[in-house]
mmCIF file of C-alpha atoms in Angstrom:
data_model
loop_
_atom_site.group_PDB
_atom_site.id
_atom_site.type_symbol
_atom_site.label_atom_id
_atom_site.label_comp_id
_atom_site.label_asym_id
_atom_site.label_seq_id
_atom_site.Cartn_x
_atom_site.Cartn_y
_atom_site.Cartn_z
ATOM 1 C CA UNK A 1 118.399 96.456 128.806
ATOM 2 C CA UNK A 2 115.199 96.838 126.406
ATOM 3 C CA UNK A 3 113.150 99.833 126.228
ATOM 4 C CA UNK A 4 109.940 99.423 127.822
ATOM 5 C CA UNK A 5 108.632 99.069 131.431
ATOM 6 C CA UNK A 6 105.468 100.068 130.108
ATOM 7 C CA UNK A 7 105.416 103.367 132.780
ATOM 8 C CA UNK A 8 106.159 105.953 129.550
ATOM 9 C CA UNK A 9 103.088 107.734 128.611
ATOM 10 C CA UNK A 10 103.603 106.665 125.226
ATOM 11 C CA UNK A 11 102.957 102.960 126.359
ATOM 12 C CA UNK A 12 100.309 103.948 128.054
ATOM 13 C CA UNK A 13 98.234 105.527 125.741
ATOM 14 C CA UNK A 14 99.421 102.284 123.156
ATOM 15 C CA UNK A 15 98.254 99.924 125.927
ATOM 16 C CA UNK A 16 94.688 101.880 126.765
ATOM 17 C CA UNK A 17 94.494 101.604 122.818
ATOM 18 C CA UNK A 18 95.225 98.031 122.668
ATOM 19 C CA UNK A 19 92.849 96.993 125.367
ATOM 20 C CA UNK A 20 89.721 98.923 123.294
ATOM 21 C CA UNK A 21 91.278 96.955 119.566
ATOM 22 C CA UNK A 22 92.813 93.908 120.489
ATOM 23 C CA UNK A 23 90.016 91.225 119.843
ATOM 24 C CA UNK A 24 90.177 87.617 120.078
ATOM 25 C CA UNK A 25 92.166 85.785 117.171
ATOM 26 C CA UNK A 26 93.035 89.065 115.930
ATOM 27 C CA UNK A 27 97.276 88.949 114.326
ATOM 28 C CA UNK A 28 99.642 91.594 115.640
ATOM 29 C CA UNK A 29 102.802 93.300 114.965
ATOM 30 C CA UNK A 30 104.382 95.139 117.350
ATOM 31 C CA UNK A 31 106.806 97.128 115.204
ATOM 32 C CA UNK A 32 110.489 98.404 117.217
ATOM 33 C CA UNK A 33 108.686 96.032 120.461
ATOM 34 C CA UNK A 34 111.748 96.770 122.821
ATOM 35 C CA UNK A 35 110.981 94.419 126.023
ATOM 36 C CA UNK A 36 107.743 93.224 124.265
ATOM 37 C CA UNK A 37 105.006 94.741 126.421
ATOM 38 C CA UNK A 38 103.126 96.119 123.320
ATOM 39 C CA UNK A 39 102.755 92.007 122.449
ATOM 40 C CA UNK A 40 102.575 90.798 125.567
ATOM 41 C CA UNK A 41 99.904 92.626 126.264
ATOM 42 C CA UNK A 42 98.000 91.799 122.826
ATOM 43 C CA UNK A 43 98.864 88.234 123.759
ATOM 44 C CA UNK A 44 96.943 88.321 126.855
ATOM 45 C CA UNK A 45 94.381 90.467 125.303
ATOM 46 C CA UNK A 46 93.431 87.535 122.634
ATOM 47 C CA UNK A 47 95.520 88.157 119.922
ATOM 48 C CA UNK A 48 96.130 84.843 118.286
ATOM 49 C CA UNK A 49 99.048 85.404 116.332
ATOM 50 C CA UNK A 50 101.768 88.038 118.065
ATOM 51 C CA UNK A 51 104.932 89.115 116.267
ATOM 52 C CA UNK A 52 107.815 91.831 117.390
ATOM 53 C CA UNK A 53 110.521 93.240 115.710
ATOM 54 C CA UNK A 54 112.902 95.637 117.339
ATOM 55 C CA UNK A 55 116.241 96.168 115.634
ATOM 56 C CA UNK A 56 118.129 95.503 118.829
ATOM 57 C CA UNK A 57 118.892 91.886 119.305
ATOM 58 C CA UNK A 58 119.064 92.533 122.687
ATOM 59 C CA UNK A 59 115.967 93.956 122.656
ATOM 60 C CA UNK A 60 114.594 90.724 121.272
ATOM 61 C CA UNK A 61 115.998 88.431 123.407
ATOM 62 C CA UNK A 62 114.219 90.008 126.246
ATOM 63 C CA UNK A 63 110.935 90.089 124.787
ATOM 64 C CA UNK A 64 111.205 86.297 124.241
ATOM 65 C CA UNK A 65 112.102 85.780 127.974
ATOM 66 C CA UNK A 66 109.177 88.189 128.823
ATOM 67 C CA UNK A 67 106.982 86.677 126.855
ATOM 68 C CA UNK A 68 107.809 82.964 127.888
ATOM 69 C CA UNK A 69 107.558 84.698 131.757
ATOM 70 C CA UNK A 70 103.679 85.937 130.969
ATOM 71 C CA UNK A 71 102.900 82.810 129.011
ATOM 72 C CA UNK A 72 102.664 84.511 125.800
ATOM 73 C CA UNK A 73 102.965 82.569 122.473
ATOM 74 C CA UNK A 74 104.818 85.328 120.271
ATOM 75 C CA UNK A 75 107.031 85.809 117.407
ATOM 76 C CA UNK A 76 110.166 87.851 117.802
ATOM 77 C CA UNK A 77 112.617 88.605 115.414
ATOM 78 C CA UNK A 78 115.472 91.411 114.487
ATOM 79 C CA UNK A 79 114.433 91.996 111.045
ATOM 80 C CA UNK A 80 111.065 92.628 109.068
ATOM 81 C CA UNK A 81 112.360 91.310 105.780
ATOM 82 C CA UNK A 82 110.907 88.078 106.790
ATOM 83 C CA UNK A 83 107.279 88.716 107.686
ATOM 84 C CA UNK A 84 105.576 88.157 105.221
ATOM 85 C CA UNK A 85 101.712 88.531 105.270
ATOM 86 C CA UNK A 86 100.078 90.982 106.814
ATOM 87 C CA UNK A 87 98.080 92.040 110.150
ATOM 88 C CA UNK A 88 94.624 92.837 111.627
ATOM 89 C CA UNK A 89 96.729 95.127 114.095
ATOM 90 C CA UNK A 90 100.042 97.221 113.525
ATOM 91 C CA UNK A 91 101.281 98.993 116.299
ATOM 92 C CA UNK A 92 104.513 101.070 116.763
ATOM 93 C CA UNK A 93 105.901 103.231 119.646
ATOM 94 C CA UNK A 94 108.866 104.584 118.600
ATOM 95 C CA UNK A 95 109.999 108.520 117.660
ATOM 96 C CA UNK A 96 108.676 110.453 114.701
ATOM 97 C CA UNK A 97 110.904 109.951 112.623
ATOM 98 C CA UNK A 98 111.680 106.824 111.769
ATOM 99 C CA UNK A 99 107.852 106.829 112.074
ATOM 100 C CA UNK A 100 107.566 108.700 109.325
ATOM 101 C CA UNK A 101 110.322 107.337 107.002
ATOM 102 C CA UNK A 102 108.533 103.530 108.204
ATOM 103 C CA UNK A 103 105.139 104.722 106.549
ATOM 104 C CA UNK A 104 105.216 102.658 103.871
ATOM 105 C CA UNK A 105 106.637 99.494 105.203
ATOM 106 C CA UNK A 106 104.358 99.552 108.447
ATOM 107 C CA UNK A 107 101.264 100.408 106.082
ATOM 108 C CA UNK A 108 101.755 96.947 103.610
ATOM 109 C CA UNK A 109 102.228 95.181 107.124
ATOM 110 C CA UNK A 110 98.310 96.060 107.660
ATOM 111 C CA UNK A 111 95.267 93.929 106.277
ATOM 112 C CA UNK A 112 92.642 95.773 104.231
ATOM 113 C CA UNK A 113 90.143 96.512 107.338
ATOM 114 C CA UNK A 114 93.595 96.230 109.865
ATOM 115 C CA UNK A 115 94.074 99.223 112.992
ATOM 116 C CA UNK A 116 97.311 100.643 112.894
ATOM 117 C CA UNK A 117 98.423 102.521 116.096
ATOM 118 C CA UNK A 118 101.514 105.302 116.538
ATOM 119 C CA UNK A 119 103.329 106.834 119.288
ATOM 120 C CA UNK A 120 106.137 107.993 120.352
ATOM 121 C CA UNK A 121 105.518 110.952 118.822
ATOM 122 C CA UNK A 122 105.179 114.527 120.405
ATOM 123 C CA UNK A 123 101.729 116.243 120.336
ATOM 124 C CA UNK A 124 103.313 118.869 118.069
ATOM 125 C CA UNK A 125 105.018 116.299 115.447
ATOM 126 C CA UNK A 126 101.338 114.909 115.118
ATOM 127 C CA UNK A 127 100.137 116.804 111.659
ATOM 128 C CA UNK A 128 103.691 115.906 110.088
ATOM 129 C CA UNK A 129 102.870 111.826 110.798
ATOM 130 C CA UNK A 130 99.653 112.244 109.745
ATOM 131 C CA UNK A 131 100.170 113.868 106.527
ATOM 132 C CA UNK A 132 102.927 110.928 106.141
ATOM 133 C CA UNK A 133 100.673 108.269 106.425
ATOM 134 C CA UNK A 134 97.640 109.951 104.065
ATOM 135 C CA UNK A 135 98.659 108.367 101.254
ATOM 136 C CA UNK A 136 98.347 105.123 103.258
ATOM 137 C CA UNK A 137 95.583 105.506 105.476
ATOM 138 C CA UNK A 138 93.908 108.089 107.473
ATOM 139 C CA UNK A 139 95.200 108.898 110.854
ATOM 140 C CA UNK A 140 93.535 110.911 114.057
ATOM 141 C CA UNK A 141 94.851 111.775 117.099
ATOM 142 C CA UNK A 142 93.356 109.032 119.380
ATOM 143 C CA UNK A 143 94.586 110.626 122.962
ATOM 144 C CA UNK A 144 97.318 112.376 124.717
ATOM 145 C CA UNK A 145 99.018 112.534 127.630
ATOM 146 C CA UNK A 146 102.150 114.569 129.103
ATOM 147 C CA UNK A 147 102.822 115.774 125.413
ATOM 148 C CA UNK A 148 102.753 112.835 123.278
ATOM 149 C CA UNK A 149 100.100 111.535 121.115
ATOM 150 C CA UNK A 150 98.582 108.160 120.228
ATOM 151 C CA UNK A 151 97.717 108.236 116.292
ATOM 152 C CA UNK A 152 95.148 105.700 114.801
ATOM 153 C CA UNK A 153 93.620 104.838 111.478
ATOM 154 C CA UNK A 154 92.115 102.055 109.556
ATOM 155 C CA UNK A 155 93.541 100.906 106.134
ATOM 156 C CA UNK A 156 90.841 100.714 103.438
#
């Protein structure tokens, strides 16, 4: 079984985010996208160009049969090496610390101008992401709920 039903606050607040970002033709990448509900959602939203990757294969394999059940056209894969290019929109709800040690790789992911969206992380962990990212971009707590955070920034 995947992570995410999309019931955790931490997909919440990601989802509330994505439905204020997400614009049409807009890319995507859903960064550790368990069951895909981060990119299914952007998919329905207008994103043109959706891709997951969650280290799980299993994890992948249901986000392709979730997506194909919503009628979402999306990329998933098990490994980032292959990206390539880069996004209008990065999102990625997993914990803090892999957040953290990901800063650098989700950050060259994003488009000059792109969103990038965190969570997963607990409203106290929130100063140590975004001092990890400032060297990247600049990061603000966008909302929280039931202690955890959504972070958001804009790469310049």
């Amino acid at each position: 079984m995947a992570f995410g039903t999309g019931s955790h606050p931490t997909t919440r607040l990601c989802l509330e985010w994505l439905e204020r970002s997400v614009r049409p033709g807009v890319s995507l990448l859903d960064y550790g996208c368990g069951s895909g509900v981060l990119a299914i959602a952007a998919g329905r939203l207008g994103a043109s160009e959706v891709v997951g990757v969650d280290i799980d294969p299993q994890a992948v394999v249901a986000a392709r049969d979730n997506a194909a059940a919503n009628g979402v056209a999306a990329r998933f894969q098990e490994s980032a090496d292959q990206l390539g290019g880069q996004f209008d929109i990065v999102v990625a709800n997993i914990l803090a610390n892999p957040l953290r040690v990901l800063a650098p790789a989700l950050c060259s992911h994003l488009r000059p101008g792109g969103l990038l969206a965190l969570s997963g992380i607990l409203v106290e962990q929130s100063d140590d992401l975004i001092e990890a990212y400032a060297p990247h971009l600049s990061l603000s707590v966008v909302d929280t709920r039931e202690g955890w955070v959504c972070l958001a920034g804009s790469r310049q």
